[in-house]
């Protein structure tokens, strides 16, 4: 598998390198080809682009994307918006990555406040809509005389139906309760 890999900024490179090491240890070094690509706030400082077109094209065309945290203190667009969030938001919108999938599993023998659930008895998946809500309205809020700020939470029928359908289909495939 070819993995589009963007290290990002701050702790991003360290976390990304650790993630690569974990994947290679767990799966072997022959399964993945991590292609390092530019992107993030540091890249924006050098080039004016948080997500270069070549990086976007690679993310679109490769088997998967691995990216670390993005953003640096004090790196903002001219309107004051932080640059770091833009990397993953552009990927979400441009690739239509609408379902945020977060599996939660307690492994046997893991020390946890939830260890009363024997033999790894916790196994579920949290699904969150990833492109609507406040993400969709970013930059469209109103600030009135530095006294009041408003934003619009955008939720559509299409967005709700497709993420709900995704969650139910995943639930059926997992054969869970």
PDB file of C-alpha atoms in Angstrom:
ATOM      1  CA  UNK A   1       0.000   0.000   0.000  1.00  0.00           C
ATOM      2  CA  UNK A   2       1.236   3.464  -0.854  1.00  0.00           C
ATOM      3  CA  UNK A   3       0.560   5.909   1.973  1.00  0.00           C
ATOM      4  CA  UNK A   4       0.505   9.665   1.347  1.00  0.00           C
ATOM      5  CA  UNK A   5       2.345  10.912   4.446  1.00  0.00           C
ATOM      6  CA  UNK A   6       2.319  14.507   5.675  1.00  0.00           C
ATOM      7  CA  UNK A   7       4.317  14.959   8.878  1.00  0.00           C
ATOM      8  CA  UNK A   8       2.790  18.338   9.711  1.00  0.00           C
ATOM      9  CA  UNK A   9       4.135  20.679  12.365  1.00  0.00           C
ATOM     10  CA  UNK A  10       5.059  20.854  16.044  1.00  0.00           C
ATOM     11  CA  UNK A  11       4.741  17.323  17.440  1.00  0.00           C
ATOM     12  CA  UNK A  12       3.372  16.121  14.084  1.00  0.00           C
ATOM     13  CA  UNK A  13       6.675  14.775  12.708  1.00  0.00           C
ATOM     14  CA  UNK A  14       7.457  12.924  15.954  1.00  0.00           C
ATOM     15  CA  UNK A  15       3.991  11.349  16.124  1.00  0.00           C
ATOM     16  CA  UNK A  16       4.039  10.459  12.426  1.00  0.00           C
ATOM     17  CA  UNK A  17       7.435   8.759  12.714  1.00  0.00           C
ATOM     18  CA  UNK A  18       6.159   6.783  15.730  1.00  0.00           C
ATOM     19  CA  UNK A  19       3.006   5.779  13.827  1.00  0.00           C
ATOM     20  CA  UNK A  20       5.125   4.543  10.911  1.00  0.00           C
ATOM     21  CA  UNK A  21       7.304   2.549  13.307  1.00  0.00           C
ATOM     22  CA  UNK A  22       4.234   0.957  14.927  1.00  0.00           C
ATOM     23  CA  UNK A  23       2.732   0.046  11.537  1.00  0.00           C
ATOM     24  CA  UNK A  24       5.986  -1.423  10.275  1.00  0.00           C
ATOM     25  CA  UNK A  25       6.506  -3.376  13.508  1.00  0.00           C
ATOM     26  CA  UNK A  26       2.957  -4.719  13.481  1.00  0.00           C
ATOM     27  CA  UNK A  27       2.660  -5.420   9.756  1.00  0.00           C
ATOM     28  CA  UNK A  28       6.211  -5.689   8.433  1.00  0.00           C
ATOM     29  CA  UNK A  29       8.241  -3.267   6.357  1.00  0.00           C
ATOM     30  CA  UNK A  30       7.146  -4.677   2.981  1.00  0.00           C
ATOM     31  CA  UNK A  31       3.438  -3.859   3.246  1.00  0.00           C
ATOM     32  CA  UNK A  32       3.611  -0.049   3.207  1.00  0.00           C
ATOM     33  CA  UNK A  33       5.426   2.551   1.138  1.00  0.00           C
ATOM     34  CA  UNK A  34       5.233   5.866   2.992  1.00  0.00           C
ATOM     35  CA  UNK A  35       5.628   8.745   0.540  1.00  0.00           C
ATOM     36  CA  UNK A  36       6.601  11.912   2.411  1.00  0.00           C
ATOM     37  CA  UNK A  37       4.738  14.984   1.172  1.00  0.00           C
ATOM     38  CA  UNK A  38       4.802  18.690   2.105  1.00  0.00           C
ATOM     39  CA  UNK A  39       1.937  20.389   3.923  1.00  0.00           C
ATOM     40  CA  UNK A  40       1.013  22.252   7.090  1.00  0.00           C
ATOM     41  CA  UNK A  41       1.731  25.603   8.703  1.00  0.00           C
ATOM     42  CA  UNK A  42       5.508  25.365   8.259  1.00  0.00           C
ATOM     43  CA  UNK A  43       5.048  24.708   4.563  1.00  0.00           C
ATOM     44  CA  UNK A  44       2.613  27.639   4.412  1.00  0.00           C
ATOM     45  CA  UNK A  45       5.293  29.921   5.895  1.00  0.00           C
ATOM     46  CA  UNK A  46       7.713  28.904   3.125  1.00  0.00           C
ATOM     47  CA  UNK A  47       5.351  28.724   0.150  1.00  0.00           C
ATOM     48  CA  UNK A  48       2.014  30.354   0.955  1.00  0.00           C
ATOM     49  CA  UNK A  49       0.256  26.971   0.591  1.00  0.00           C
ATOM     50  CA  UNK A  50      -0.922  24.765   3.450  1.00  0.00           C
ATOM     51  CA  UNK A  51      -1.881  21.922   1.078  1.00  0.00           C
ATOM     52  CA  UNK A  52       0.069  22.047  -2.196  1.00  0.00           C
ATOM     53  CA  UNK A  53      -1.771  20.746  -5.251  1.00  0.00           C
ATOM     54  CA  UNK A  54       0.780  17.926  -5.703  1.00  0.00           C
ATOM     55  CA  UNK A  55       0.187  16.796  -2.110  1.00  0.00           C
ATOM     56  CA  UNK A  56      -3.580  16.882  -2.605  1.00  0.00           C
ATOM     57  CA  UNK A  57      -3.277  14.852  -5.827  1.00  0.00           C
ATOM     58  CA  UNK A  58      -1.110  12.254  -4.062  1.00  0.00           C
ATOM     59  CA  UNK A  59      -3.588  12.038  -1.171  1.00  0.00           C
ATOM     60  CA  UNK A  60      -6.414  11.560  -3.670  1.00  0.00           C
ATOM     61  CA  UNK A  61      -4.615   8.890  -5.682  1.00  0.00           C
ATOM     62  CA  UNK A  62      -2.785   6.803  -3.068  1.00  0.00           C
ATOM     63  CA  UNK A  63      -4.206   3.990  -0.945  1.00  0.00           C
ATOM     64  CA  UNK A  64      -4.356   5.928   2.329  1.00  0.00           C
ATOM     65  CA  UNK A  65      -3.309   9.136   4.074  1.00  0.00           C
ATOM     66  CA  UNK A  66      -1.273   9.492   7.259  1.00  0.00           C
ATOM     67  CA  UNK A  67      -0.813  12.990   8.595  1.00  0.00           C
ATOM     68  CA  UNK A  68       0.421  14.362  11.850  1.00  0.00           C
ATOM     69  CA  UNK A  69      -0.735  17.399  13.759  1.00  0.00           C
ATOM     70  CA  UNK A  70      -0.572  20.634  11.803  1.00  0.00           C
ATOM     71  CA  UNK A  71      -0.290  24.175  13.047  1.00  0.00           C
ATOM     72  CA  UNK A  72       2.250  26.459  14.673  1.00  0.00           C
ATOM     73  CA  UNK A  73       1.770  29.248  17.214  1.00  0.00           C
ATOM     74  CA  UNK A  74       1.489  32.610  15.527  1.00  0.00           C
ATOM     75  CA  UNK A  75       1.023  31.266  11.987  1.00  0.00           C
ATOM     76  CA  UNK A  76      -2.221  32.794  10.751  1.00  0.00           C
ATOM     77  CA  UNK A  77      -3.888  33.796   7.517  1.00  0.00           C
ATOM     78  CA  UNK A  78      -4.243  37.547   6.958  1.00  0.00           C
ATOM     79  CA  UNK A  79      -7.779  37.401   8.444  1.00  0.00           C
ATOM     80  CA  UNK A  80      -6.388  35.976  11.709  1.00  0.00           C
ATOM     81  CA  UNK A  81      -7.549  32.369  11.149  1.00  0.00           C
ATOM     82  CA  UNK A  82      -5.052  29.733  12.285  1.00  0.00           C
ATOM     83  CA  UNK A  83      -3.389  27.995   9.359  1.00  0.00           C
ATOM     84  CA  UNK A  84      -2.972  24.557  10.965  1.00  0.00           C
ATOM     85  CA  UNK A  85      -6.589  23.377  10.781  1.00  0.00           C
ATOM     86  CA  UNK A  86      -6.742  24.128   7.093  1.00  0.00           C
ATOM     87  CA  UNK A  87      -4.650  21.069   6.149  1.00  0.00           C
ATOM     88  CA  UNK A  88      -7.123  18.477   7.396  1.00  0.00           C
ATOM     89  CA  UNK A  89     -10.179  20.593   6.586  1.00  0.00           C
ATOM     90  CA  UNK A  90      -9.133  20.899   2.937  1.00  0.00           C
ATOM     91  CA  UNK A  91      -8.524  17.149   2.800  1.00  0.00           C
ATOM     92  CA  UNK A  92     -11.943  16.471   4.346  1.00  0.00           C
ATOM     93  CA  UNK A  93     -13.832  18.750   1.967  1.00  0.00           C
ATOM     94  CA  UNK A  94     -11.927  18.126  -1.243  1.00  0.00           C
ATOM     95  CA  UNK A  95     -11.913  14.330  -0.766  1.00  0.00           C
ATOM     96  CA  UNK A  96     -15.424  14.303   0.769  1.00  0.00           C
ATOM     97  CA  UNK A  97     -14.221  12.433   3.866  1.00  0.00           C
ATOM     98  CA  UNK A  98     -17.596  12.727   5.561  1.00  0.00           C
ATOM     99  CA  UNK A  99     -17.385   9.891   8.116  1.00  0.00           C
ATOM    100  CA  UNK A 100     -14.994  10.211  11.046  1.00  0.00           C
ATOM    101  CA  UNK A 101     -14.523   6.638  12.302  1.00  0.00           C
ATOM    102  CA  UNK A 102     -13.095   6.152  15.796  1.00  0.00           C
ATOM    103  CA  UNK A 103     -12.863   2.562  17.030  1.00  0.00           C
ATOM    104  CA  UNK A 104     -12.624   1.986  20.773  1.00  0.00           C
ATOM    105  CA  UNK A 105     -11.392  -1.369  22.019  1.00  0.00           C
ATOM    106  CA  UNK A 106     -10.164  -2.474  25.424  1.00  0.00           C
ATOM    107  CA  UNK A 107      -7.521  -5.123  24.870  1.00  0.00           C
ATOM    108  CA  UNK A 108      -7.176  -8.070  27.247  1.00  0.00           C
ATOM    109  CA  UNK A 109      -4.655  -7.313  29.984  1.00  0.00           C
ATOM    110  CA  UNK A 110      -4.696  -3.537  29.427  1.00  0.00           C
ATOM    111  CA  UNK A 111      -4.544  -1.492  32.606  1.00  0.00           C
ATOM    112  CA  UNK A 112      -7.541   0.801  32.549  1.00  0.00           C
ATOM    113  CA  UNK A 113     -10.202   2.193  34.875  1.00  0.00           C
ATOM    114  CA  UNK A 114     -12.517   0.081  32.703  1.00  0.00           C
ATOM    115  CA  UNK A 115     -10.633  -3.188  33.312  1.00  0.00           C
ATOM    116  CA  UNK A 116     -13.677  -4.707  35.025  1.00  0.00           C
ATOM    117  CA  UNK A 117     -14.827  -5.537  31.496  1.00  0.00           C
ATOM    118  CA  UNK A 118     -12.993  -8.841  31.250  1.00  0.00           C
ATOM    119  CA  UNK A 119     -11.374 -10.267  28.123  1.00  0.00           C
ATOM    120  CA  UNK A 120     -11.444  -6.987  26.232  1.00  0.00           C
ATOM    121  CA  UNK A 121     -15.191  -6.568  26.712  1.00  0.00           C
ATOM    122  CA  UNK A 122     -15.252  -3.062  25.236  1.00  0.00           C
ATOM    123  CA  UNK A 123     -15.441  -2.944  21.460  1.00  0.00           C
ATOM    124  CA  UNK A 124     -17.366  -0.165  19.760  1.00  0.00           C
ATOM    125  CA  UNK A 125     -16.983   2.485  17.091  1.00  0.00           C
ATOM    126  CA  UNK A 126     -17.847   6.170  17.297  1.00  0.00           C
ATOM    127  CA  UNK A 127     -18.962   7.698  13.997  1.00  0.00           C
ATOM    128  CA  UNK A 128     -19.008  11.470  13.623  1.00  0.00           C
ATOM    129  CA  UNK A 129     -19.991  13.585  10.627  1.00  0.00           C
ATOM    130  CA  UNK A 130     -16.822  15.215   9.357  1.00  0.00           C
ATOM    131  CA  UNK A 131     -17.702  17.914   6.818  1.00  0.00           C
ATOM    132  CA  UNK A 132     -20.821  19.712   8.036  1.00  0.00           C
ATOM    133  CA  UNK A 133     -21.701  21.413  11.314  1.00  0.00           C
ATOM    134  CA  UNK A 134     -19.338  24.240  12.180  1.00  0.00           C
ATOM    135  CA  UNK A 135     -16.762  22.887   9.712  1.00  0.00           C
ATOM    136  CA  UNK A 136     -18.989  23.882   6.788  1.00  0.00           C
ATOM    137  CA  UNK A 137     -19.412  27.481   7.919  1.00  0.00           C
ATOM    138  CA  UNK A 138     -15.809  28.243   8.780  1.00  0.00           C
ATOM    139  CA  UNK A 139     -15.005  31.814   7.954  1.00  0.00           C
ATOM    140  CA  UNK A 140     -18.682  32.717   7.511  1.00  0.00           C
ATOM    141  CA  UNK A 141     -19.456  33.843  11.050  1.00  0.00           C
ATOM    142  CA  UNK A 142     -20.195  37.390  12.095  1.00  0.00           C
ATOM    143  CA  UNK A 143     -18.327  39.513  14.646  1.00  0.00           C
ATOM    144  CA  UNK A 144     -20.301  42.587  15.653  1.00  0.00           C
ATOM    145  CA  UNK A 145     -18.290  45.506  17.150  1.00  0.00           C
ATOM    146  CA  UNK A 146     -16.000  43.046  18.990  1.00  0.00           C
ATOM    147  CA  UNK A 147     -18.969  42.447  21.320  1.00  0.00           C
ATOM    148  CA  UNK A 148     -20.764  39.456  19.843  1.00  0.00           C
ATOM    149  CA  UNK A 149     -19.618  36.624  17.599  1.00  0.00           C
ATOM    150  CA  UNK A 150     -21.979  34.203  15.887  1.00  0.00           C
ATOM    151  CA  UNK A 151     -21.542  31.217  13.660  1.00  0.00           C
ATOM    152  CA  UNK A 152     -23.962  28.918  11.883  1.00  0.00           C
ATOM    153  CA  UNK A 153     -24.150  25.188  12.471  1.00  0.00           C
ATOM    154  CA  UNK A 154     -24.933  23.745   9.025  1.00  0.00           C
ATOM    155  CA  UNK A 155     -26.576  20.309   9.004  1.00  0.00           C
ATOM    156  CA  UNK A 156     -28.179  18.970   5.826  1.00  0.00           C
ATOM    157  CA  UNK A 157     -30.500  16.044   5.209  1.00  0.00           C
ATOM    158  CA  UNK A 158     -27.951  14.559   2.776  1.00  0.00           C
ATOM    159  CA  UNK A 159     -25.101  14.847   5.289  1.00  0.00           C
ATOM    160  CA  UNK A 160     -27.162  13.364   8.114  1.00  0.00           C
ATOM    161  CA  UNK A 161     -28.521  10.511   6.002  1.00  0.00           C
ATOM    162  CA  UNK A 162     -25.191   9.457   4.571  1.00  0.00           C
ATOM    163  CA  UNK A 163     -23.312   9.427   7.878  1.00  0.00           C
ATOM    164  CA  UNK A 164     -26.209   7.610   9.583  1.00  0.00           C
ATOM    165  CA  UNK A 165     -26.325   5.075   6.723  1.00  0.00           C
ATOM    166  CA  UNK A 166     -22.555   4.616   6.994  1.00  0.00           C
ATOM    167  CA  UNK A 167     -22.850   3.999  10.758  1.00  0.00           C
ATOM    168  CA  UNK A 168     -25.708   1.497  10.388  1.00  0.00           C
ATOM    169  CA  UNK A 169     -23.924  -0.353   7.563  1.00  0.00           C
ATOM    170  CA  UNK A 170     -20.775  -0.577   9.688  1.00  0.00           C
ATOM    171  CA  UNK A 171     -22.830  -1.823  12.635  1.00  0.00           C
ATOM    172  CA  UNK A 172     -24.397  -4.562  10.511  1.00  0.00           C
ATOM    173  CA  UNK A 173     -20.975  -5.608   9.174  1.00  0.00           C
ATOM    174  CA  UNK A 174     -19.616  -5.882  12.737  1.00  0.00           C
ATOM    175  CA  UNK A 175     -22.488  -8.168  13.815  1.00  0.00           C
ATOM    176  CA  UNK A 176     -22.671  -6.381  17.148  1.00  0.00           C
ATOM    177  CA  UNK A 177     -25.506  -5.690  19.504  1.00  0.00           C
TER     178      UNK A 177
END
